Amino acid sequence: MSQSEFRSPKGTHDKLPQDHQYMTYIKKAVRHRARQAGFKRIDPPMFEERAVFERGIGNHTDIVEKELFSVGRKGTEEGSDAYALRPEFTAGICRAFIQHGMQELPQPVELYAIGSCFRYDRPQKGRYREFNQFDFEVIGLSDPSLDAQLINVTYQILKDLQIIDRLTLQINNIGTAENRKEYVQALKDYFIGKERNLPELDRARLQTNPLRLLDSKEEDTQILLKRAPTLDQFLSDESKKYHATLLEYLEALGIAYIENPLLVRGLDYYNQTVFEYWDQSTGAQNAVGGGGRYDSLIELLGGKPTPGVGFAGGIERIMWHMKEAGVAPPDKDQVDVFVAQLGPEAKKKCLVLVNELRNLGFHTVGALGEASLKSQMRLADRFQARYALLLGQMEVKEGTIILKDMAAGKQKSMKFEKALPELIKLIGEENLDTYAIRDHLGEFSDPGE
Ligand code: HAM
């Protein structure tokens, strides 16, 4: 433990090398499945005009009301809270869709993003102030088959990461904006005279965002809700048909789901389909991902009416599940060869040797300091190197080198030139970490032409 007074800020985490083995593995699965399904990568900025989130996600959601991180500069025209760090990707991606005229592209436009998001929440297990999401958006068409395809992509990723068995897919249809308006009115009517029995927070929500009562964690609210009208009573035939068709498609794809009439999600932009992946043991708390359809969002942000559907997964929560499930990503940081040397001539030869080894694809660490061979070998042990090459003054004179198998503790002397072919044989050519740009580079043409 360090003696410094400085620690990473509350609710943030250093992503250490051992964490990156998981991160890299998860990102690989995401990129792989995204490309298979025709998604293209987009990176909206880390911060946006505050209004993008306020209008997009909704002023009376927890995310906007309590959790936005302000960004700006005091004394400037824009002011100190003109911008906010992104709490999610969807609003920013939709803003970009409009700004770059993507409605002219063949529809639907399929985009994905990976990166950190920020929510000023009270830090607790699985709930951080900086966290990472991967996000998928399918924009331009509204059809249950698109919802089914999107769910399928997310399902495959969670399956690839070997955690799907720990999760349940919760799904609901929250109808059209019209359906919800009628329902919200009915809910308000139902609570007339009962407000006093509601906990304070939910009493406020009844005014600002009554649908949020449905997934309230308050016991008193849940008891009152038992006799309240339910959303499905207000769904139009069109919404019911949409939902039934989606469920049929999920069945055809072999995707298990649980219908959850209380699932509404914490962002305002949804209509029709909403879904979440829940931990089987803890339920609604710490969902590993969620999404749904948002057919009015683009219009709300100033674009032409354009429907969309999307999903975001929480990378930290997925990592936690992988660790719990004992899923270990392969260690790509192992050291294959440690090169030890003694004397100025040996040092020069080793410098070149290390370069050759690395170019051949061996993960190579060279001890190029002045320490004794013995202490260099201790270092080789600590690096958990598989093999060590030793070049002392005598070896330089004789044109030889010593190869040591670290685990077996055995070593042999050989002609200097023999060392590389021998190591290739030992490690196996197929295990070398070679890097080559295999794709052909296209001719660069000026897009302005
Ligand atoms: P969300 O449910 O707010 O949806 O977040 C998606 C996932 O991000 C959560 O299920 C969770 O795994 C992770 N997450 C959220 N907040 C935190 C936090 N404070 N700490 C750690 N992980 C967290 C959205 O963000 C929507 N934009 C999803 C979407 C995309 N809908 C349509 N398109």
XYZ file of C-alpha atoms and ligand atoms in Angstrom:
482
model
C 0.000 0.000 0.000
C 1.379 3.391 -0.924
C 2.153 6.060 1.656
C 0.832 8.852 -0.543
C -2.086 10.936 0.619
C -3.596 10.641 -2.870
C -6.084 7.969 -3.852
C -8.225 7.532 -6.944
C -11.432 9.597 -6.532
C -14.437 8.001 -4.837
C -16.388 5.789 -7.195
C -13.541 5.448 -9.720
C -11.112 2.592 -10.270
C -7.678 2.271 -11.783
C -7.867 -0.310 -14.514
C -4.796 -2.343 -13.647
C -3.039 -4.720 -16.085
C -4.880 -7.745 -14.635
C -8.222 -5.945 -15.212
C -7.261 -5.267 -18.806
C -7.079 -8.975 -19.531
C -10.833 -8.997 -18.889
C -11.496 -5.651 -20.579
C -9.648 -6.685 -23.732
C -11.473 -9.996 -23.838
C -14.886 -8.347 -23.418
C -14.150 -5.675 -26.028
C -13.007 -8.382 -28.445
C -16.286 -10.263 -28.024
C -18.239 -7.021 -28.519
C -16.306 -5.993 -31.635
C -16.539 -9.463 -33.113
C -20.310 -9.774 -32.678
C -20.831 -6.149 -33.747
C -18.947 -6.633 -37.013
C -20.763 -9.897 -37.735
C -24.054 -8.010 -37.490
C -22.998 -4.996 -39.554
C -22.499 -2.477 -36.732
C -19.969 0.304 -37.221
C -18.025 2.000 -34.447
C -18.783 5.530 -33.334
C -17.207 7.573 -30.532
C -19.310 10.529 -29.447
C -17.409 12.986 -27.215
C -17.085 12.367 -23.474
C -19.104 15.511 -22.836
C -22.034 17.158 -24.585
C -24.177 20.209 -24.164
C -26.125 19.517 -21.008
C -29.432 19.929 -22.836
C -28.730 16.861 -25.012
C -29.014 14.707 -21.892
C -31.716 16.772 -20.218
C -33.972 16.601 -23.222
C -32.954 13.118 -24.354
C -32.911 11.147 -21.117
C -35.507 13.320 -19.364
C -35.333 16.099 -16.802
C -37.045 14.102 -14.088
C -34.943 10.976 -14.287
C -32.388 10.208 -11.562
C -29.626 10.300 -14.152
C -30.323 13.918 -15.111
C -31.761 15.238 -11.871
C -29.052 13.940 -9.562
C -26.255 12.261 -11.425
C -24.909 14.537 -14.164
C -21.293 15.667 -13.795
C -21.105 19.276 -14.933
C -18.288 20.433 -17.168
C -17.516 23.974 -18.188
C -15.539 26.993 -17.201
C -16.484 29.705 -14.830
C -16.620 33.176 -16.278
C -16.978 32.047 -19.897
C -19.947 32.733 -22.094
C -21.118 29.126 -21.807
C -20.810 29.061 -18.021
C -19.542 26.399 -15.654
C -22.296 23.863 -16.255
C -22.925 24.297 -19.965
C -21.739 20.759 -20.598
C -22.061 17.451 -18.817
C -19.968 14.278 -18.923
C -21.880 11.589 -20.781
C -23.894 9.386 -18.405
C -24.648 7.028 -21.340
C -24.210 6.888 -25.138
C -27.681 6.914 -26.664
C -28.475 10.638 -26.500
C -25.035 11.590 -27.872
C -25.204 9.038 -30.687
C -28.653 10.294 -31.712
C -27.334 13.869 -31.653
C -24.492 12.719 -33.949
C -26.952 10.862 -36.214
C -28.814 14.119 -36.817
C -25.721 16.315 -37.040
C -24.058 14.141 -39.700
C -27.159 13.624 -41.801
C -27.173 9.866 -41.261
C -30.816 9.664 -42.284
C -29.431 9.761 -45.851
C -27.574 6.459 -45.287
C -29.202 3.083 -46.010
C -31.482 2.376 -43.025
C -31.256 1.066 -40.418
C -27.963 2.632 -39.389
C -26.231 0.318 -36.926
C -23.700 1.901 -34.599
C -21.773 0.717 -31.568
C -19.610 2.433 -28.969
C -17.330 1.367 -26.123
C -16.034 3.678 -23.436
C -16.454 5.285 -20.064
C -19.601 6.979 -18.785
C -20.065 9.083 -15.673
C -22.858 9.222 -13.106
C -22.604 11.069 -9.837
C -24.233 8.338 -7.801
C -23.482 7.236 -4.256
C -20.709 4.702 -4.846
C -21.538 1.157 -3.795
C -20.969 -2.358 -5.077
C -21.470 -2.390 -8.854
C -22.361 1.314 -8.896
C -19.518 3.633 -9.796
C -19.047 7.242 -10.773
C -16.911 6.269 -13.730
C -17.789 3.007 -15.435
C -17.564 1.487 -18.903
C -20.346 0.596 -21.270
C -20.563 -1.063 -24.626
C -23.523 0.282 -26.510
C -25.468 -0.756 -29.621
C -27.936 1.416 -31.521
C -30.094 0.447 -34.527
C -31.614 3.605 -35.978
C -34.072 4.171 -38.817
C -36.738 1.455 -38.723
C -39.299 0.156 -36.288
C -40.026 -3.551 -36.459
C -40.059 -6.327 -33.855
C -37.530 -8.264 -35.947
C -34.967 -5.489 -35.341
C -35.592 -5.652 -31.586
C -35.174 -9.428 -31.746
C -31.945 -9.162 -33.724
C -30.490 -6.618 -31.339
C -31.405 -8.726 -28.313
C -29.832 -11.687 -30.066
C -26.510 -9.873 -30.554
C -26.387 -8.929 -26.851
C -27.401 -12.472 -25.874
C -24.596 -13.966 -27.983
C -22.022 -11.665 -26.384
C -23.078 -12.651 -22.863
C -22.976 -16.270 -23.998
C -19.482 -15.842 -25.503
C -18.358 -14.427 -22.153
C -19.843 -17.502 -20.443
C -22.118 -15.650 -18.043
C -25.510 -16.003 -19.747
C -26.464 -18.853 -17.372
C -26.145 -16.508 -14.394
C -28.599 -14.011 -15.901
C -32.258 -13.715 -16.847
C -33.558 -11.635 -19.714
C -36.448 -9.509 -18.388
C -38.680 -8.033 -21.054
C -41.726 -5.786 -21.197
C -43.676 -3.574 -23.574
C -44.483 -0.112 -22.252
C -46.656 0.853 -25.221
C -46.771 4.078 -27.177
C -46.490 7.552 -25.686
C -50.308 7.781 -26.010
C -50.827 4.517 -24.105
C -48.541 5.708 -21.357
C -50.206 9.098 -21.083
C -53.543 7.432 -20.409
C -51.960 5.037 -17.962
C -50.119 7.781 -16.086
C -53.428 9.595 -15.662
C -55.073 6.436 -14.329
C -52.182 5.900 -11.933
C -52.438 9.472 -10.656
C -56.197 9.064 -10.186
C -55.645 5.838 -8.268
C -53.265 7.521 -5.853
C -55.607 10.409 -5.069
C -56.155 10.215 -1.312
C -53.360 7.660 -0.909
C -50.412 10.056 -1.257
C -49.908 10.211 2.498
C -49.045 6.501 2.546
C -46.294 6.911 -0.013
C -42.675 7.418 1.075
C -41.509 10.973 0.456
C -39.399 10.206 -2.618
C -42.232 8.352 -4.326
C -44.712 11.092 -3.449
C -42.493 13.482 -5.395
C -42.191 10.984 -8.241
C -45.965 10.756 -8.472
C -45.870 14.378 -9.564
C -42.824 14.349 -11.803
C -42.516 10.821 -13.232
C -45.256 8.466 -11.971
C -44.050 5.497 -14.045
C -40.960 5.348 -11.846
C -43.224 4.177 -8.999
C -43.531 0.826 -10.750
C -39.956 -0.226 -10.083
C -39.735 1.562 -6.735
C -37.728 -0.354 -4.138
C -40.009 0.974 -1.346
C -42.138 -1.715 0.252
C -45.041 0.663 1.025
C -45.212 1.704 -2.614
C -45.134 -1.873 -3.832
C -48.006 -2.793 -1.454
C -50.114 0.090 -2.753
C -49.311 -0.853 -6.333
C -50.802 -4.332 -5.890
C -54.300 -2.921 -6.466
C -53.326 -0.159 -8.872
C -54.192 -0.290 -12.563
C -51.442 -1.964 -14.583
C -49.767 -0.676 -17.703
C -50.732 -3.668 -19.830
C -54.412 -2.760 -19.408
C -53.677 0.405 -21.364
C -51.647 -1.056 -24.208
C -53.153 -0.593 -27.649
C -53.772 -3.628 -29.843
C -50.903 -2.447 -31.984
C -48.479 -2.532 -29.026
C -49.759 -5.925 -27.917
C -49.243 -7.317 -31.403
C -45.768 -5.782 -31.595
C -44.833 -7.452 -28.315
C -46.338 -10.833 -29.193
C -44.438 -10.865 -32.490
C -41.172 -9.988 -30.742
C -41.651 -12.831 -28.252
C -42.337 -15.215 -31.131
C -39.080 -14.163 -32.790
C -37.129 -14.612 -29.547
C -38.534 -18.109 -29.220
C -37.534 -18.890 -32.810
C -34.010 -17.739 -31.942
C -33.953 -19.941 -28.829
C -33.630 -17.004 -26.433
C -35.114 -17.579 -22.983
C -36.893 -14.553 -21.470
C -39.093 -13.620 -18.525
C -42.042 -11.288 -19.132
C -41.928 -8.589 -16.477
C -44.907 -6.199 -16.507
C -43.211 -3.945 -13.909
C -40.085 -3.242 -15.938
C -40.103 0.413 -17.072
C -36.390 1.445 -17.049
C -34.938 4.654 -15.671
C -34.688 6.705 -18.859
C -37.609 8.590 -20.383
C -36.959 8.003 -24.063
C -38.353 4.487 -24.283
C -41.530 3.228 -25.918
C -42.704 -0.300 -26.819
C -39.918 -2.794 -26.042
C -37.799 -2.507 -22.893
C -35.473 -5.221 -21.582
C -32.746 -5.864 -19.019
C -30.387 -8.670 -18.078
C -30.693 -9.375 -14.366
C -28.455 -11.300 -12.048
C -30.413 -14.459 -11.191
C -29.598 -14.142 -7.520
C -30.037 -10.409 -6.875
C -32.725 -9.500 -9.434
C -33.297 -5.852 -10.311
C -30.218 -4.648 -8.461
C -27.127 -4.322 -10.598
C -28.483 -5.356 -13.971
C -25.587 -6.121 -16.306
C -27.287 -4.372 -19.193
C -30.487 -2.897 -20.502
C -32.099 -1.245 -23.461
C -35.204 -0.736 -25.493
C -36.926 1.102 -28.296
C -36.912 4.900 -28.535
C -39.015 6.017 -31.488
C -39.349 9.694 -30.486
C -35.858 10.497 -29.256
C -34.382 11.737 -32.526
C -37.335 14.045 -33.101
C -37.036 15.276 -29.523
C -33.429 16.223 -30.263
C -34.452 18.189 -33.352
C -34.191 15.587 -36.124
C -36.781 14.195 -38.494
C -38.942 11.533 -36.789
C -36.727 8.428 -36.857
C -37.264 5.322 -34.734
C -34.476 3.461 -32.937
C -33.695 0.588 -30.620
C -30.571 0.000 -28.524
C -28.802 -1.615 -25.629
C -25.924 -0.918 -23.251
C -23.970 -3.429 -21.164
C -22.009 -2.500 -18.028
C -18.451 -3.763 -18.459
C -17.491 -3.684 -14.741
C -20.565 -5.719 -13.805
C -19.836 -8.197 -16.583
C -16.242 -8.509 -15.338
C -17.540 -9.208 -11.850
C -19.765 -11.994 -13.178
C -16.929 -13.516 -15.180
C -14.750 -13.604 -12.069
C -17.582 -15.105 -9.980
C -18.173 -17.734 -12.675
C -14.442 -18.548 -12.767
C -14.098 -17.471 -16.394
C -10.463 -16.471 -16.829
C -9.402 -14.734 -20.032
C -6.111 -15.975 -21.473
C -2.997 -14.266 -20.101
C -1.535 -12.437 -23.082
C 1.166 -10.694 -21.071
C 3.333 -13.731 -20.290
C 7.098 -13.349 -20.739
C 8.520 -15.964 -23.124
C 12.175 -15.070 -22.947
C 14.313 -13.163 -20.474
C 17.717 -12.057 -21.771
C 20.521 -11.617 -19.247
C 23.985 -10.285 -20.049
C 27.256 -9.249 -18.496
C 29.912 -6.930 -19.920
C 29.827 -4.187 -22.575
C 30.230 -6.514 -25.597
C 27.492 -8.839 -24.363
C 25.238 -5.894 -23.703
C 25.521 -4.687 -27.288
C 24.877 -8.179 -28.688
C 21.877 -8.598 -26.389
C 20.354 -5.328 -27.431
C 20.242 -6.628 -31.012
C 19.121 -10.086 -29.875
C 16.189 -8.673 -27.873
C 15.105 -6.709 -30.925
C 15.257 -9.850 -33.103
C 13.339 -11.920 -30.571
C 10.575 -9.307 -30.334
C 10.292 -9.033 -34.115
C 9.913 -12.808 -34.318
C 6.983 -12.579 -31.883
C 8.555 -13.617 -28.570
C 7.476 -11.590 -25.551
C 10.934 -10.590 -24.473
C 12.323 -8.755 -21.473
C 15.980 -7.769 -21.524
C 17.900 -6.970 -18.365
C 20.208 -4.371 -19.798
C 21.434 -2.949 -16.507
C 24.719 -3.671 -14.766
C 23.455 -6.184 -12.166
C 25.197 -9.531 -11.610
C 24.014 -12.529 -13.645
C 22.710 -14.091 -10.450
C 20.447 -11.173 -9.601
C 19.329 -10.958 -13.256
C 18.234 -14.594 -13.029
C 16.259 -13.818 -9.899
C 14.536 -11.140 -11.906
C 13.778 -13.675 -14.675
C 12.059 -15.760 -12.017
C 9.990 -12.849 -10.807
C 8.893 -12.081 -14.360
C 7.852 -15.749 -14.585
C 9.744 -16.048 -17.852
C 9.578 -19.449 -19.529
C 13.126 -19.316 -20.884
C 16.229 -17.266 -20.222
C 19.173 -16.556 -22.488
C 22.465 -15.754 -20.757
C 25.363 -14.052 -22.430
C 28.479 -13.490 -20.291
C 31.962 -12.317 -21.302
C 33.076 -15.896 -21.857
C 30.132 -16.728 -24.129
C 30.864 -13.643 -26.229
C 34.468 -14.788 -26.666
C 33.407 -18.341 -27.607
C 30.454 -17.329 -29.794
C 28.059 -19.301 -27.591
C 25.001 -18.559 -25.439
C 23.294 -20.328 -22.526
C 19.627 -21.283 -22.808
C 17.815 -22.010 -19.551
C 14.408 -23.628 -19.108
C 13.206 -21.718 -16.061
C 10.565 -24.177 -14.831
C 12.814 -27.226 -15.223
C 15.842 -25.350 -13.904
C 17.973 -26.937 -16.677
C 20.397 -25.091 -18.889
C 22.633 -25.813 -21.849
C 25.246 -23.970 -23.836
C 24.907 -23.714 -27.608
C 26.237 -21.817 -30.602
C 24.901 -18.280 -30.543
C 23.159 -18.713 -33.944
C 21.327 -21.827 -32.711
C 19.447 -19.982 -29.955
C 16.661 -18.500 -32.084
C 15.722 -21.668 -34.039
C 15.854 -23.653 -30.784
C 13.490 -21.202 -29.016
C 11.063 -21.230 -31.944
C 10.954 -25.028 -31.648
C 10.402 -24.878 -27.885
C 7.653 -22.243 -27.855
C 6.045 -23.372 -31.114
C 5.772 -21.164 -34.164
C 1.980 -21.002 -33.762
C 2.345 -19.432 -30.311
C 4.467 -16.506 -31.450
C 2.833 -13.129 -31.118
C 3.433 -11.834 -34.604
C 1.793 -8.707 -35.820
C 1.093 -8.090 -39.461
C -1.332 -5.819 -41.250
C -2.980 -8.518 -43.286
C -5.612 -6.402 -44.972
C -4.815 -4.543 -48.144
C -4.696 -0.823 -47.714
C -6.957 1.000 -50.117
C -5.838 3.911 -52.258
C -6.431 7.144 -50.422
C -8.828 9.365 -52.249
C -9.836 12.811 -51.185
C -13.481 12.600 -50.071
C -13.901 16.163 -51.309
C -13.201 15.173 -54.901
P -28.748 1.939 -18.339
O -29.643 0.829 -17.860
O -28.817 3.225 -17.642
O -29.050 2.099 -19.886
O -27.240 1.440 -18.282
C -26.839 0.255 -18.935
C -25.904 -0.555 -18.037
O -24.785 0.246 -17.641
C -26.508 -0.991 -16.715
O -27.297 -2.149 -16.886
C -25.263 -1.264 -15.889
O -24.725 -2.532 -16.181
C -24.307 -0.204 -16.377
N -24.305 0.919 -15.416
C -25.159 1.952 -15.346
N -24.849 2.795 -14.340
C -23.745 2.257 -13.742
C -22.909 2.658 -12.630
N -23.137 3.770 -11.940
N -21.861 1.860 -12.306
C -21.594 0.732 -13.007
N -22.336 0.320 -14.058
C -23.396 1.057 -14.414
C -28.452 3.026 -20.696
O -27.443 3.614 -20.399
C -29.100 3.167 -22.052
N -28.365 4.195 -22.789
C -29.128 1.858 -22.793
C -29.691 2.006 -24.169
C -29.010 2.074 -25.330
N -30.971 2.141 -24.472
C -31.101 2.304 -25.787
N -29.920 2.286 -26.312
